[in-house]
PDB file of C-alpha atoms in Angstrom:
ATOM      1  CA  MET A   1     124.805  88.465  77.399  1.00 30.00           C
ATOM      2  CA  THR A   2     124.225  89.722  81.180  1.00 34.00           C
ATOM      3  CA  LEU A   3     124.207  93.331  81.822  1.00 37.00           C
ATOM      4  CA  PRO A   4     126.561  94.644  84.340  1.00 37.00           C
ATOM      5  CA  PRO A   5     124.529  96.260  87.140  1.00 41.00           C
ATOM      6  CA  GLU A   6     123.128  98.802  87.346  1.00 42.00           C
ATOM      7  CA  GLY A   7     123.761 100.001  90.599  1.00 39.00           C
ATOM      8  CA  ALA A   8     125.631  98.627  93.693  1.00 36.00           C
ATOM      9  CA  ALA A   9     123.812  95.989  93.680  1.00 37.00           C
ATOM     10  CA  THR A  10     125.707  92.372  93.411  1.00 37.00           C
ATOM     11  CA  LEU A  11     124.666  89.113  94.164  1.00 38.00           C
ATOM     12  CA  PRO A  12     126.762  87.263  97.135  1.00 40.00           C
ATOM     13  CA  PRO A  13     129.619  85.823  96.640  1.00 36.00           C
ATOM     14  CA  GLU A  14     127.873  82.013  97.463  1.00 41.00           C
ATOM     15  CA  GLY A  15     125.120  82.946  95.230  1.00 44.00           C
ATOM     16  CA  ALA A  16     121.296  84.974  95.115  1.00 49.00           C
ATOM     17  CA  ALA A  17     119.435  84.716  98.297  1.00 64.00           C
ATOM     18  CA  THR A  18     116.575  82.770  97.947  1.00 82.00           C
ATOM     19  CA  LEU A  19     112.942  83.042  96.649  1.00 86.00           C
ATOM     20  CA  SER A  20     110.133  82.119  99.438  1.00 82.00           C
ATOM     21  CA  SER A  21     107.018  80.968  97.756  1.00 89.00           C
ATOM     22  CA  PRO A  22     103.761  83.013  98.267  1.00 93.00           C
ATOM     23  CA  PRO A  23     102.502  83.427 101.687  1.00 91.00           C
ATOM     24  CA  GLU A  24      99.442  82.919 102.856  1.00 86.00           C
ATOM     25  CA  GLY A  25      96.974  85.204 101.609  1.00 90.00           C
ATOM     26  CA  ALA A  26      98.359  85.789  97.750  1.00 96.00           C
ATOM     27  CA  ALA A  27      95.823  83.020  96.521  1.00 95.00           C
ATOM     28  CA  GLU A  28      93.841  85.328  97.290  1.00 95.00           C
ATOM     29  CA  VAL A  29      94.690  89.174  96.507  1.00 97.00           C
ATOM     30  CA  PHE A  30      96.528  87.801  93.335  1.00 97.00           C
ATOM     31  CA  GLY A  31      92.904  85.419  91.914  1.00 96.00           C
ATOM     32  CA  SER A  32      93.841  83.907  88.706  1.00 96.00           C
ATOM     33  CA  ALA A  33      96.989  86.214  88.056  1.00 97.00           C
ATOM     34  CA  LEU A  34      98.802  83.838  90.702  1.00 97.00           C
ATOM     35  CA  ALA A  35     100.768  81.884  88.169  1.00 96.00           C
ATOM     36  CA  GLY A  36     102.031  85.156  86.004  1.00 97.00           C
ATOM     37  CA  ALA A  37     102.549  86.917  90.130  1.00 98.00           C
ATOM     38  CA  GLN A  38     104.553  84.383  90.745  1.00 97.00           C
ATOM     39  CA  MET A  39     106.661  84.233  87.013  1.00 97.00           C
ATOM     40  CA  PHE A  40     107.503  87.725  87.493  1.00 98.00           C
ATOM     41  CA  ALA A  41     108.909  87.421  91.149  1.00 97.00           C
ATOM     42  CA  GLY A  42     110.641  84.808  89.800  1.00 96.00           C
ATOM     43  CA  MET A  43     112.532  87.627  86.640  1.00 97.00           C
ATOM     44  CA  LEU A  44     112.214  90.129  89.859  1.00 97.00           C
ATOM     45  CA  ALA A  45     115.076  87.386  91.775  1.00 96.00           C
ATOM     46  CA  THR A  46     117.956  86.711  89.385  1.00 96.00           C
ATOM     47  CA  ARG A  47     117.344  89.193  86.445  1.00 95.00           C
ATOM     48  CA  GLY A  48     116.271  91.985  88.618  1.00 96.00           C
ATOM     49  CA  VAL A  49     118.896  91.253  90.851  1.00 95.00           C
ATOM     50  CA  GLU A  50     121.484  91.202  88.175  1.00 93.00           C
ATOM     51  CA  HIS A  51     120.005  94.480  86.382  1.00 90.00           C
ATOM     52  CA  GLY A  52     120.461  96.092  90.138  1.00 93.00           C
ATOM     53  CA  LEU A  53     116.839  96.853  89.954  1.00 94.00           C
ATOM     54  CA  ILE A  54     116.372  94.743  93.378  1.00 93.00           C
ATOM     55  CA  GLY A  55     118.858  94.466  96.165  1.00 93.00           C
ATOM     56  CA  PRO A  56     119.832  90.336  96.757  1.00 94.00           C
ATOM     57  CA  HIS A  57     118.496  90.977 100.690  1.00 93.00           C
ATOM     58  CA  GLU A  58     115.249  91.993  99.107  1.00 94.00           C
ATOM     59  CA  VAL A  59     114.860  88.420  97.303  1.00 95.00           C
ATOM     60  CA  PRO A  60     113.257  86.701 100.366  1.00 93.00           C
ATOM     61  CA  ARG A  61     110.902  89.164 101.250  1.00 93.00           C
ATOM     62  CA  LEU A  62     110.094  90.148  97.283  1.00 95.00           C
ATOM     63  CA  TRP A  63     105.869  88.514  98.550  1.00 96.00           C
ATOM     64  CA  ASP A  64     105.551  91.025 101.438  1.00 93.00           C
ATOM     65  CA  ARG A  65     107.592  94.086 100.675  1.00 93.00           C
ATOM     66  CA  HIS A  66     107.130  94.558  97.312  1.00 96.00           C
ATOM     67  CA  LEU A  67     104.672  92.163  95.213  1.00 98.00           C
ATOM     68  CA  LEU A  68     101.839  92.608  97.608  1.00 97.00           C
ATOM     69  CA  ASN A  69     102.601  95.327  98.725  1.00 96.00           C
ATOM     70  CA  CYS A  70     101.316  96.744  94.740  1.00 98.00           C
ATOM     71  CA  ALA A  71      98.575  94.172  94.422  1.00 98.00           C
ATOM     72  CA  VAL A  72      96.209  95.918  96.788  1.00 98.00           C
ATOM     73  CA  VAL A  73      96.727  99.369  95.220  1.00 98.00           C
ATOM     74  CA  ALA A  74      94.555  97.532  92.579  1.00 97.00           C
ATOM     75  CA  GLU A  75      91.214  97.887  94.896  1.00 97.00           C
ATOM     76  CA  LEU A  76      91.687 102.086  94.658  1.00 97.00           C
ATOM     77  CA  ILE A  77      91.547 102.071  90.818  1.00 97.00           C
ATOM     78  CA  ASP A  78      87.628 102.178  89.224  1.00 92.00           C
ATOM     79  CA  SER A  79      86.368  99.761  87.410  1.00 86.00           C
ATOM     80  CA  LYS A  80      86.124 101.847  84.723  1.00 84.00           C
ATOM     81  CA  PRO A  81      88.663 101.145  81.743  1.00 78.00           C
ATOM     82  CA  ALA A  82      91.390 103.749  81.546  1.00 93.00           C
ATOM     83  CA  THR A  83      94.401 104.542  81.365  1.00 97.00           C
ATOM     84  CA  LEU A  84      97.408 104.189  83.696  1.00 98.00           C
ATOM     85  CA  VAL A  85     101.157 105.613  83.422  1.00 98.00           C
ATOM     86  CA  ASP A  86     103.794 104.160  86.261  1.00 98.00           C
ATOM     87  CA  ILE A  87     105.954 106.817  86.673  1.00 98.00           C
ATOM     88  CA  GLY A  88     109.281 105.392  86.770  1.00 97.00           C
ATOM     89  CA  SER A  89     108.329 102.292  86.953  1.00 97.00           C
ATOM     90  CA  GLY A  90     111.887 101.092  87.483  1.00 96.00           C
ATOM     91  CA  ALA A  91     111.542  97.361  87.834  1.00 97.00           C
ATOM     92  CA  GLY A  92     107.899  97.117  87.093  1.00 98.00           C
ATOM     93  CA  LEU A  93     106.614  97.976  90.353  1.00 98.00           C
ATOM     94  CA  PRO A  94     103.682  98.970  90.494  1.00 98.00           C
ATOM     95  CA  GLY A  95     102.764  98.539  86.999  1.00 98.00           C
ATOM     96  CA  ILE A  96     103.388  95.210  86.440  1.00 98.00           C
ATOM     97  CA  VAL A  97     101.921  93.835  88.724  1.00 98.00           C
ATOM     98  CA  LEU A  98      98.749  96.348  87.830  1.00 98.00           C
ATOM     99  CA  ALA A  99      98.491  95.101  84.287  1.00 98.00           C
ATOM    100  CA  MET A 100      98.477  91.421  85.790  1.00 98.00           C
ATOM    101  CA  LEU A 101      95.439  92.202  88.431  1.00 97.00           C
ATOM    102  CA  ARG A 102      93.599  95.278  85.875  1.00 97.00           C
ATOM    103  CA  PRO A 103      93.649  93.275  82.161  1.00 96.00           C
ATOM    104  CA  GLU A 104      91.310  95.650  81.541  1.00 96.00           C
ATOM    105  CA  LEU A 105      93.472  98.619  81.830  1.00 97.00           C
ATOM    106  CA  ARG A 106      95.826  99.530  79.526  1.00 97.00           C
ATOM    107  CA  VAL A 107      99.418 100.352  81.636  1.00 98.00           C
ATOM    108  CA  ILE A 108     102.289 102.507  80.518  1.00 98.00           C
ATOM    109  CA  LEU A 109     105.635 101.329  82.198  1.00 98.00           C
ATOM    110  CA  LEU A 110     107.128 104.843  82.030  1.00 98.00           C
ATOM    111  CA  GLU A 111     111.120 104.917  82.302  1.00 98.00           C
ATOM    112  CA  PRO A 112     114.059 107.031  81.585  1.00 97.00           C
ATOM    113  CA  MET A 113     116.641 104.213  81.920  1.00 96.00           C
ATOM    114  CA  GLU A 114     117.460 101.915  78.692  1.00 96.00           C
ATOM    115  CA  ARG A 115     118.798  99.144  80.647  1.00 94.00           C
ATOM    116  CA  ARG A 116     116.021  99.017  83.141  1.00 96.00           C
ATOM    117  CA  CYS A 117     113.554  99.857  79.842  1.00 97.00           C
ATOM    118  CA  ARG A 118     114.420  96.350  78.063  1.00 97.00           C
ATOM    119  CA  PHE A 119     114.266  94.748  81.078  1.00 97.00           C
ATOM    120  CA  LEU A 120     110.732  95.125  81.410  1.00 98.00           C
ATOM    121  CA  THR A 121     110.280  94.650  77.746  1.00 98.00           C
ATOM    122  CA  ASP A 122     111.346  91.443  78.470  1.00 97.00           C
ATOM    123  CA  CYS A 123     108.113  90.608  81.667  1.00 98.00           C
ATOM    124  CA  VAL A 124     105.903  92.183  78.980  1.00 98.00           C
ATOM    125  CA  ALA A 125     106.437  90.034  76.464  1.00 98.00           C
ATOM    126  CA  GLU A 126     107.355  87.064  78.667  1.00 97.00           C
ATOM    127  CA  LEU A 127     104.273  87.167  80.594  1.00 98.00           C
ATOM    128  CA  GLY A 128     101.979  88.059  77.624  1.00 98.00           C
ATOM    129  CA  LEU A 129     100.502  91.398  78.842  1.00 98.00           C
ATOM    130  CA  ASP A 130      99.290  92.680  75.754  1.00 97.00           C
ATOM    131  CA  ASN A 131      97.771  95.730  77.519  1.00 98.00           C
ATOM    132  CA  ALA A 132     100.772  96.979  78.418  1.00 98.00           C
ATOM    133  CA  SER A 133     103.657  99.400  76.614  1.00 98.00           C
ATOM    134  CA  VAL A 134     106.957 100.045  77.878  1.00 98.00           C
ATOM    135  CA  LEU A 135     107.711 103.752  77.533  1.00 98.00           C
ATOM    136  CA  ARG A 136     111.058 105.369  77.373  1.00 98.00           C
ATOM    137  CA  ALA A 137     111.415 109.094  78.356  1.00 97.00           C
ATOM    138  CA  ARG A 138     111.473 111.713  81.420  1.00 96.00           C
ATOM    139  CA  ALA A 139     108.131 111.877  83.409  1.00 96.00           C
ATOM    140  CA  GLN A 140     108.690 115.789  82.254  1.00 94.00           C
ATOM    141  CA  ASP A 141     109.020 115.250  79.108  1.00 95.00           C
ATOM    142  CA  ALA A 142     106.437 112.630  78.644  1.00 95.00           C
ATOM    143  CA  VAL A 143     103.181 113.233  76.354  1.00 92.00           C
ATOM    144  CA  LEU A 144     100.150 111.416  78.321  1.00 93.00           C
ATOM    145  CA  ARG A 145      97.222 112.251  79.672  1.00 94.00           C
ATOM    146  CA  ALA A 146      96.446 109.319  81.936  1.00 97.00           C
ATOM    147  CA  ASP A 147      93.352 108.645  83.811  1.00 97.00           C
ATOM    148  CA  VAL A 148      95.407 107.414  86.381  1.00 98.00           C
ATOM    149  CA  ALA A 149      99.745 107.650  87.598  1.00 98.00           C
ATOM    150  CA  THR A 150     100.865 105.616  90.112  1.00 98.00           C
ATOM    151  CA  ALA A 151     104.207 105.931  92.102  1.00 97.00           C
ATOM    152  CA  ARG A 152     106.872 103.765  94.418  1.00 96.00           C
ATOM    153  CA  ALA A 153     110.231 105.446  95.546  1.00 90.00           C
ATOM    154  CA  VAL A 154     110.320 107.801  92.637  1.00 94.00           C
ATOM    155  CA  ALA A 155     110.938 110.752  94.557  1.00 94.00           C
ATOM    156  CA  PRO A 156     109.023 113.056  97.658  1.00 95.00           C
ATOM    157  CA  LEU A 157     105.485 113.993  97.281  1.00 96.00           C
ATOM    158  CA  ASP A 158     106.281 118.077  96.358  1.00 96.00           C
ATOM    159  CA  ARG A 159     108.478 116.113  93.525  1.00 96.00           C
ATOM    160  CA  LEU A 160     106.312 113.560  92.169  1.00 97.00           C
ATOM    161  CA  ALA A 161     103.538 116.209  91.860  1.00 97.00           C
ATOM    162  CA  GLU A 162     105.486 118.036  89.646  1.00 96.00           C
ATOM    163  CA  LEU A 163     106.502 115.245  87.483  1.00 96.00           C
ATOM    164  CA  ALA A 164     102.433 113.814  87.764  1.00 97.00           C
ATOM    165  CA  VAL A 165     100.705 117.246  87.086  1.00 96.00           C
ATOM    166  CA  GLY A 166     101.725 116.915  83.041  1.00 95.00           C
ATOM    167  CA  LEU A 167     100.754 112.868  82.691  1.00 97.00           C
ATOM    168  CA  VAL A 168      97.300 112.749  84.305  1.00 97.00           C
ATOM    169  CA  ARG A 169      93.671 114.063  82.488  1.00 96.00           C
ATOM    170  CA  PRO A 170      92.114 116.571  84.203  1.00 96.00           C
ATOM    171  CA  GLY A 171      90.176 115.356  86.859  1.00 95.00           C
ATOM    172  CA  GLY A 172      92.723 112.143  87.225  1.00 96.00           C
ATOM    173  CA  MET A 173      93.935 110.543  89.768  1.00 97.00           C
ATOM    174  CA  VAL A 174      98.167 109.831  91.321  1.00 98.00           C
ATOM    175  CA  LEU A 175      98.831 107.330  93.633  1.00 98.00           C
ATOM    176  CA  ALA A 176     101.659 107.826  94.551  1.00 98.00           C
ATOM    177  CA  ILE A 177     102.562 104.395  97.155  1.00 98.00           C
ATOM    178  CA  LYS A 178     104.472 105.213 100.350  1.00 96.00           C
ATOM    179  CA  GLY A 179     105.913 104.254 103.731  1.00 92.00           C
ATOM    180  CA  GLN A 180     105.668 105.283 107.671  1.00 90.00           C
ATOM    181  CA  THR A 181     106.211 109.213 106.777  1.00 92.00           C
ATOM    182  CA  ALA A 182     103.813 109.314 104.007  1.00 96.00           C
ATOM    183  CA  ALA A 183     101.606 112.415 106.355  1.00 97.00           C
ATOM    184  CA  ASP A 184     104.594 113.974 106.822  1.00 96.00           C
ATOM    185  CA  GLU A 185     105.480 114.420 103.736  1.00 96.00           C
ATOM    186  CA  LEU A 186     102.373 115.432 102.649  1.00 97.00           C
ATOM    187  CA  LYS A 187     101.936 117.882 104.916  1.00 97.00           C
ATOM    188  CA  LYS A 188     105.105 119.417 103.708  1.00 96.00           C
ATOM    189  CA  ALA A 189     103.756 118.919  99.655  1.00 97.00           C
ATOM    190  CA  ARG A 190     100.507 120.855 100.813  1.00 97.00           C
ATOM    191  CA  PRO A 191     101.505 124.250  98.990  1.00 97.00           C
ATOM    192  CA  VAL A 192     102.745 122.515  96.030  1.00 97.00           C
ATOM    193  CA  LEU A 193      99.517 120.522  95.181  1.00 98.00           C
ATOM    194  CA  LYS A 194      97.850 123.857  95.726  1.00 97.00           C
ATOM    195  CA  ARG A 195      99.843 125.772  93.465  1.00 97.00           C
ATOM    196  CA  LEU A 196      99.755 123.159  91.015  1.00 97.00           C
ATOM    197  CA  GLY A 197      95.961 122.395  91.402  1.00 97.00           C
ATOM    198  CA  PHE A 198      96.114 119.008  92.497  1.00 98.00           C
ATOM    199  CA  ARG A 199      92.083 118.272  95.371  1.00 97.00           C
ATOM    200  CA  SER A 200      91.294 115.727  97.563  1.00 97.00           C
ATOM    201  CA  ALA A 201      94.523 114.650  98.873  1.00 98.00           C
ATOM    202  CA  GLU A 202      94.820 112.293 101.292  1.00 98.00           C
ATOM    203  CA  VAL A 203      96.401 109.533 103.278  1.00 98.00           C
ATOM    204  CA  VAL A 204      94.220 106.459 102.904  1.00 98.00           C
ATOM    205  CA  ARG A 205      95.443 102.652 102.894  1.00 97.00           C
ATOM    206  CA  ALA A 206      94.800  99.510 100.312  1.00 98.00           C
ATOM    207  CA  GLY A 207      94.695  96.147 101.085  1.00 97.00           C
ATOM    208  CA  GLN A 208      93.752  96.221 104.605  1.00 95.00           C
ATOM    209  CA  GLY A 209      92.009  92.841 105.568  1.00 93.00           C
ATOM    210  CA  LYS A 210      94.829  91.031 103.466  1.00 94.00           C
ATOM    211  CA  VAL A 211      97.974  92.212 103.860  1.00 94.00           C
ATOM    212  CA  ILE A 212      99.702  93.398 106.916  1.00 92.00           C
ATOM    213  CA  PRO A 213     100.624  95.946 107.144  1.00 93.00           C
ATOM    214  CA  ALA A 214      97.865  97.582 104.472  1.00 96.00           C
ATOM    215  CA  THR A 215      99.189  99.287 101.834  1.00 97.00           C
ATOM    216  CA  THR A 216     100.266 103.341 103.275  1.00 98.00           C
ATOM    217  CA  VAL A 217      99.308 105.640  99.341  1.00 98.00           C
ATOM    218  CA  VAL A 218      98.536 109.003  99.509  1.00 98.00           C
ATOM    219  CA  ARG A 219      95.997 109.577  96.644  1.00 98.00           C
ATOM    220  CA  PHE A 220      95.174 112.991  95.264  1.00 98.00           C
ATOM    221  CA  PHE A 221      93.426 114.783  91.709  1.00 98.00           C
ATOM    222  CA  ALA A 222      94.408 116.684  89.649  1.00 96.00           C
ATOM    223  CA  ARG A 223      91.989 119.690  88.414  1.00 88.00           C
TER     224      ARG A 223
END
């Protein structure tokens, strides 16, 4: 049975928008994970739209705006095996993408909404991601101490810091994927970051020379 949309997004009367083929450069970014990325793109363009996780008008730009945008964040995570929690994972961006690219990571897709968790669970199973699991919980209630926390379109940076502080181990890293307002958000959030004990907060760019535009990330570390 098809679930009703979670949000306001619905398919256009004439059918869903067309998913484009992987753009030039996708093979370089995804490498051996490209086939899995294509499969995930298909899931987002169909079930993701039906469940209100992706707007129908986002389908033609899934690769550039979403998949590649998330994939290049993998370069900011060092090579040591680690645990990563994707806060408010939603459609699995960036959590599922990072799980595909970094099979040595243990990826926890943290999401409070049941319908989204069901979508994420289906994706993990169908993509064969043995290193990924879904945890249904609010960030403030979850009992975790991950090495890395990621988030995309979850909350303003000051609020996100309050959610992340209880999820990363001492010295753990937070990677918040942001847009053009990243520097302004960071300036506003600095008092909160200082109060919570976060350090070395800065705006960095991931994927320079690989994707256009490069992905803007605010990176900071727990004390």
